[in-house]
């Protein structure tokens, strides 16, 4: 089930109703999810489900589902299964022939892409770049990608990533979207070198979506 990426009003009537009706909510971060649930007066039991406990928790959730309990899977924000451990539970449900019902809603990826001005009919989503092993190879591959490239990045790593992309991609056009749907929502549009200068001039906060123009053979 998708949940708001920032603005708590960005949730469907269907999602609120189901969160009130299910037997259990499996959440990536129960502290963050509690803010949303309290806002909508949802008292459904909450259980932690993240990358560090999925091996232990997945069998427990599967057992509940086999007992005909309804479990809602949510992430910190947006649509679960996108750069979070949600797909492990989906795979486990498929193997056990347990019905999966997707409840659509917000996604930082799509929200940033449609407002970026970059071509959106063909794009590639890379999530977070590898931090060490394989990072150089991935950057070299993406530098030749002709589709719009979309990445997630954290505020304390964004400057390093932008500088590396400038090195591998050249001074390509890019868009940085951050604090989407929140009070201080920001879109920076320009070249990678300009974005690097901007990031050096001021500290930034909030989760970031970085979009880079695809490789153009003629250029």
XYZ file of C-alpha atoms in Angstrom, residues 3 14 31 35-36 39 46 61 66 73 82 91-92 100 104 121 126 128 144-145 151 159 177 189 194 200 209:
27
model
C 1.507 6.128 1.641
C -9.366 3.479 -0.032
C 8.032 5.717 14.211
C 2.703 9.883 12.496
C 0.477 9.006 9.541
C -3.162 11.706 11.925
C 1.833 -2.008 13.839
C 3.903 -12.549 8.423
C -2.095 -18.381 6.059
C 2.580 -3.561 3.910
C 10.688 0.489 -4.573
C 7.977 -12.976 -3.370
C 7.214 -15.056 -0.307
C -1.470 -9.792 -3.233
C -1.764 2.497 -5.619
C 8.163 8.208 -22.137
C 18.426 2.925 -10.612
C 20.499 4.163 -4.869
C 25.855 5.556 -22.043
C 22.172 5.165 -21.161
C 18.239 7.966 -8.913
C 27.332 16.425 -3.689
C 13.935 17.273 -6.761
C 17.166 22.479 -13.137
C 25.856 24.137 -11.885
C 28.542 23.571 -2.313
C 15.437 12.376 -6.502
